[in-house]
PDB file of C-alpha atoms in Angstrom:
ATOM      1  CA  MET A1341       4.718  -6.297  18.410  1.00 78.00           C
ATOM      2  CA  ARG A1342       5.378  -5.383  14.785  1.00 88.00           C
ATOM      3  CA  ALA A1343       1.686  -5.776  13.978  1.00 83.00           C
ATOM      4  CA  LYS A1344       0.734  -3.414  16.829  1.00 85.00           C
ATOM      5  CA  ILE A1345       3.170  -0.767  15.644  1.00 93.00           C
ATOM      6  CA  THR A1346       1.917  -1.099  12.074  1.00 92.00           C
ATOM      7  CA  TYR A1347      -1.666  -0.788  13.273  1.00 90.00           C
ATOM      8  CA  LEU A1348      -0.907   2.299  15.366  1.00 91.00           C
ATOM      9  CA  VAL A1349       0.969   4.006  12.528  1.00 95.00           C
ATOM     10  CA  THR A1350      -1.841   3.225  10.080  1.00 94.00           C
ATOM     11  CA  ALA A1351      -4.455   4.492  12.553  1.00 93.00           C
ATOM     12  CA  ALA A1352      -2.476   7.707  13.108  1.00 95.00           C
ATOM     13  CA  VAL A1353      -2.201   8.319   9.363  1.00 95.00           C
ATOM     14  CA  LEU A1354      -5.940   7.709   8.976  1.00 94.00           C
ATOM     15  CA  VAL A1355      -6.786  10.122  11.795  1.00 94.00           C
ATOM     16  CA  PHE A1356      -4.562  12.765  10.151  1.00 96.00           C
ATOM     17  CA  TYR A1357      -6.360  12.128   6.859  1.00 94.00           C
ATOM     18  CA  PHE A1358      -9.775  12.397   8.562  1.00 94.00           C
ATOM     19  CA  VAL A1359      -8.813  15.763  10.093  1.00 95.00           C
ATOM     20  CA  LEU A1360      -7.496  17.012   6.749  1.00 95.00           C
ATOM     21  CA  VAL A1361     -10.602  15.924   4.834  1.00 94.00           C
ATOM     22  CA  GLY A1362     -12.883  17.220   7.586  1.00 94.00           C
ATOM     23  CA  SER A1363     -11.245  20.654   7.498  1.00 95.00           C
ATOM     24  CA  ARG A1364     -11.741  20.783   3.719  1.00 95.00           C
ATOM     25  CA  GLY A1365     -15.398  19.907   4.209  1.00 95.00           C
ATOM     26  CA  VAL A1366     -15.808  22.700   6.760  1.00 95.00           C
ATOM     27  CA  MET A1367     -14.104  25.156   4.391  1.00 96.00           C
ATOM     28  CA  LEU A1368     -16.515  24.170   1.628  1.00 95.00           C
ATOM     29  CA  ILE A1369     -19.490  24.662   3.944  1.00 95.00           C
ATOM     30  CA  GLN A1370     -18.180  28.069   5.023  1.00 96.00           C
ATOM     31  CA  SER A1371     -18.114  29.197   1.387  1.00 93.00           C
ATOM     32  CA  GLY A1372     -21.879  29.407   1.670  1.00 88.00           C
ATOM     33  CA  THR A1373     -23.129  28.568  -1.818  1.00 94.00           C
ATOM     34  CA  LEU A1374     -25.587  25.759  -2.333  1.00 95.00           C
ATOM     35  CA  LEU A1375     -23.073  23.741  -4.349  1.00 95.00           C
ATOM     36  CA  THR A1376     -20.154  24.107  -1.915  1.00 95.00           C
ATOM     37  CA  VAL A1377     -22.341  23.420   1.124  1.00 95.00           C
ATOM     38  CA  THR A1378     -23.633  20.258  -0.563  1.00 95.00           C
ATOM     39  CA  PHE A1379     -20.096  19.147  -1.408  1.00 95.00           C
ATOM     40  CA  GLY A1380     -18.906  20.095   2.086  1.00 95.00           C
ATOM     41  CA  VAL A1381     -21.533  17.906   3.733  1.00 95.00           C
ATOM     42  CA  ALA A1382     -20.692  15.061   1.348  1.00 94.00           C
ATOM     43  CA  VAL A1383     -16.989  15.433   2.137  1.00 94.00           C
ATOM     44  CA  LEU A1384     -17.688  15.408   5.900  1.00 94.00           C
ATOM     45  CA  ILE A1385     -19.471  12.081   5.580  1.00 94.00           C
ATOM     46  CA  LEU A1386     -16.219  10.351   4.541  1.00 90.00           C
ATOM     47  CA  PRO A1387     -14.321  11.033   7.791  1.00 92.00           C
ATOM     48  CA  VAL A1388     -17.392  10.051   9.833  1.00 93.00           C
ATOM     49  CA  ILE A1389     -17.560   6.677   8.087  1.00 95.00           C
ATOM     50  CA  GLY A1390     -13.778   6.305   8.406  1.00 92.00           C
ATOM     51  CA  VAL A1391     -13.773   7.065  12.133  1.00 93.00           C
ATOM     52  CA  TRP A1392     -16.594   4.582  12.678  1.00 95.00           C
ATOM     53  CA  PHE A1393     -14.729   1.904  10.694  1.00 94.00           C
ATOM     54  CA  LEU A1394     -11.461   2.557  12.553  1.00 94.00           C
ATOM     55  CA  TRP A1395     -13.293   2.447  15.910  1.00 95.00           C
ATOM     56  CA  LYS A1396     -15.003  -0.864  15.085  1.00 95.00           C
ATOM     57  CA  ASN A1397     -11.708  -2.412  13.930  1.00 93.00           C
ATOM     58  CA  THR A1398      -9.869  -1.170  17.003  1.00 93.00           C
ATOM     59  CA  GLN A1399     -12.569  -2.630  19.269  1.00 95.00           C
ATOM     60  CA  PHE A1400     -12.403  -5.949  17.409  1.00 95.00           C
ATOM     61  CA  VAL A1401      -8.609  -6.153  17.711  1.00 92.00           C
ATOM     62  CA  ARG A1402      -8.718  -5.163  21.375  1.00 94.00           C
ATOM     63  CA  ARG A1403     -11.339  -7.828  22.191  1.00 96.00           C
ATOM     64  CA  ALA A1404      -9.514 -10.514  20.197  1.00 95.00           C
ATOM     65  CA  ASN A1405      -6.286  -9.688  22.065  1.00 93.00           C
ATOM     66  CA  GLN A1406      -8.128  -9.920  25.386  1.00 95.00           C
ATOM     67  CA  LEU A1407      -9.386 -13.375  24.458  1.00 95.00           C
ATOM     68  CA  ALA A1408      -5.879 -14.400  23.405  1.00 94.00           C
ATOM     69  CA  ALA A1409      -4.470 -13.217  26.743  1.00 95.00           C
ATOM     70  CA  GLU A1410      -7.164 -15.088  28.663  1.00 95.00           C
ATOM     71  CA  LEU A1411      -6.600 -18.243  26.643  1.00 94.00           C
ATOM     72  CA  GLU A1412      -2.840 -17.931  27.142  1.00 93.00           C
ATOM     73  CA  ALA A1413      -3.325 -17.625  30.906  1.00 94.00           C
ATOM     74  CA  GLU A1414      -5.360 -20.847  30.785  1.00 92.00           C
ATOM     75  CA  GLY A1415      -2.683 -22.571  28.707  1.00 90.00           C
ATOM     76  CA  GLY A1416      -5.141 -23.028  25.840  1.00 87.00           C
ATOM     77  CA  LEU A1417      -3.573 -21.058  23.015  1.00 87.00           C
ATOM     78  CA  PRO A1418      -3.132 -23.181  19.904  1.00 83.00           C
ATOM     79  CA  VAL A1419       0.408 -24.451  19.472  1.00 82.00           C
ATOM     80  CA  ASP A1420       2.074 -23.553  16.185  1.00 83.00           C
ATOM     81  CA  GLU A1421       2.433 -27.007  14.661  1.00 82.00           C
ATOM     82  CA  LEU A1422       2.406 -25.891  11.044  1.00 84.00           C
ATOM     83  CA  ARG A1423       5.086 -26.937   8.611  1.00 83.00           C
ATOM     84  CA  ARG A1424       6.679 -24.120   6.680  1.00 86.00           C
ATOM     85  CA  THR A1425       8.313 -23.781   3.275  1.00 83.00           C
ATOM     86  CA  PRO A1426      12.010 -22.836   3.088  1.00 87.00           C
ATOM     87  CA  GLU A1427      10.841 -19.227   2.517  1.00 85.00           C
ATOM     88  CA  GLY A1428       8.944 -19.337   5.835  1.00 81.00           C
ATOM     89  CA  ARG A1429       5.423 -19.549   4.419  1.00 86.00           C
ATOM     90  CA  ILE A1430       2.867 -21.885   5.917  1.00 84.00           C
ATOM     91  CA  ASP A1431       2.539 -25.181   4.050  1.00 82.00           C
ATOM     92  CA  ARG A1432      -0.999 -25.353   2.670  1.00 83.00           C
ATOM     93  CA  ASP A1433      -1.487 -29.081   3.402  1.00 84.00           C
ATOM     94  CA  SER A1434      -0.303 -28.550   6.971  1.00 84.00           C
ATOM     95  CA  ALA A1435      -2.775 -25.679   7.429  1.00 84.00           C
ATOM     96  CA  ASP A1436      -5.569 -27.856   6.036  1.00 85.00           C
ATOM     97  CA  GLU A1437      -4.747 -30.668   8.481  1.00 88.00           C
ATOM     98  CA  VAL A1438      -4.785 -28.329  11.484  1.00 88.00           C
ATOM     99  CA  PHE A1439      -7.959 -26.676  10.187  1.00 89.00           C
ATOM    100  CA  ALA A1440      -9.750 -30.053   9.983  1.00 90.00           C
ATOM    101  CA  ARG A1441      -8.850 -30.780  13.621  1.00 92.00           C
ATOM    102  CA  ARG A1442      -9.953 -27.330  14.788  1.00 93.00           C
ATOM    103  CA  LYS A1443     -13.228 -27.616  12.879  1.00 93.00           C
ATOM    104  CA  ALA A1444     -13.958 -31.010  14.479  1.00 95.00           C
ATOM    105  CA  GLU A1445     -13.127 -29.546  17.911  1.00 94.00           C
ATOM    106  CA  THR A1446     -15.559 -26.674  17.308  1.00 94.00           C
ATOM    107  CA  GLU A1447     -18.311 -28.986  16.074  1.00 94.00           C
ATOM    108  CA  ALA A1448     -17.886 -31.053  19.251  1.00 95.00           C
ATOM    109  CA  ALA A1449     -18.169 -27.946  21.471  1.00 92.00           C
ATOM    110  CA  PRO A1450     -20.183 -25.341  19.529  1.00 91.00           C
ATOM    111  CA  ASP A1451     -20.830 -23.154  22.597  1.00 91.00           C
ATOM    112  CA  ASP A1452     -17.179 -22.924  23.698  1.00 93.00           C
ATOM    113  CA  TRP A1453     -15.563 -19.626  22.729  1.00 94.00           C
ATOM    114  CA  ARG A1454     -12.126 -21.229  23.088  1.00 95.00           C
ATOM    115  CA  SER A1455     -12.725 -23.679  20.236  1.00 94.00           C
ATOM    116  CA  TRP A1456     -14.079 -20.844  18.060  1.00 95.00           C
ATOM    117  CA  PHE A1457     -10.964 -18.792  18.849  1.00 95.00           C
ATOM    118  CA  ARG A1458      -8.687 -21.656  17.807  1.00 94.00           C
ATOM    119  CA  LEU A1459     -10.778 -22.195  14.651  1.00 94.00           C
ATOM    120  CA  ALA A1460     -10.377 -18.497  13.804  1.00 95.00           C
ATOM    121  CA  VAL A1461      -6.602 -18.900  14.082  1.00 93.00           C
ATOM    122  CA  ALA A1462      -6.784 -21.941  11.784  1.00 91.00           C
ATOM    123  CA  TYR A1463      -8.809 -19.942   9.238  1.00 91.00           C
ATOM    124  CA  HIS A1464      -6.197 -17.192   9.423  1.00 90.00           C
ATOM    125  CA  ASP A1465      -3.385 -19.683   8.908  1.00 86.00           C
ATOM    126  CA  ALA A1466      -5.254 -21.073   5.891  1.00 85.00           C
ATOM    127  CA  ARG A1467      -5.366 -17.484   4.515  1.00 85.00           C
ATOM    128  CA  ASP A1468      -9.148 -17.211   4.733  1.00 88.00           C
ATOM    129  CA  THR A1469      -9.324 -13.813   6.398  1.00 91.00           C
ATOM    130  CA  PRO A1470     -13.082 -13.133   6.026  1.00 94.00           C
ATOM    131  CA  ARG A1471     -13.977 -16.429   7.708  1.00 94.00           C
ATOM    132  CA  ALA A1472     -11.279 -15.915  10.329  1.00 94.00           C
ATOM    133  CA  ARG A1473     -12.805 -12.558  11.220  1.00 95.00           C
ATOM    134  CA  ARG A1474     -16.382 -13.886  11.386  1.00 95.00           C
ATOM    135  CA  THR A1475     -15.239 -16.835  13.482  1.00 95.00           C
ATOM    136  CA  MET A1476     -13.356 -14.547  15.873  1.00 96.00           C
ATOM    137  CA  GLN A1477     -16.466 -12.355  16.156  1.00 95.00           C
ATOM    138  CA  ARG A1478     -18.405 -15.477  17.137  1.00 95.00           C
ATOM    139  CA  ALA A1479     -15.762 -16.346  19.757  1.00 95.00           C
ATOM    140  CA  ILE A1480     -16.020 -12.822  21.179  1.00 95.00           C
ATOM    141  CA  ALA A1481     -19.818 -12.999  21.269  1.00 94.00           C
ATOM    142  CA  LEU A1482     -19.784 -16.383  23.018  1.00 94.00           C
ATOM    143  CA  HIS A1483     -17.217 -15.120  25.514  1.00 93.00           C
ATOM    144  CA  ASP A1484     -19.479 -12.151  26.261  1.00 91.00           C
ATOM    145  CA  GLY A1485     -22.456 -14.453  26.760  1.00 87.00           C
ATOM    146  CA  ARG A1486     -24.190 -13.564  23.501  1.00 82.00           C
ATOM    147  CA  HIS A1487     -25.305 -16.450  21.323  1.00 71.00           C
ATOM    148  CA  ILE A1488     -25.095 -16.000  17.572  1.00 73.00           C
ATOM    149  CA  PRO A1489     -27.298 -18.367  15.550  1.00 66.00           C
ATOM    150  CA  ALA A1490     -25.441 -20.426  12.965  1.00 61.00           C
TER     151      ALA A1490
END
């Protein structure tokens, strides 16, 4: 729940920023000189890119949460079997052990979105966020019936 609240607050701040920057871009365009119009258009590009990025991230999170809910309903969510340090951090060797099992499971069933989902969680636990994201995107694509070549 804390992650959802953090995401919503961050998204709200970004939207406020996009509106603020967009209004400055419009003001520059309204000034009417070649230089200010050029800068105004350039400034307006930033919120457009930001909105697109926020939209894509929100869609990704929404789809990943849908997969998690479906997997939970099936009783297939990965069980947290990781050892933790006294500070509460995940033990690296423990994460590596679970990752090896998840990778083998995915290699045995490369067309099963469930194994890709669990592998994405293992990547996340191993602190490899870029691979976790790509793996979750693959799980989403497989769930939707789209095949992504390796």
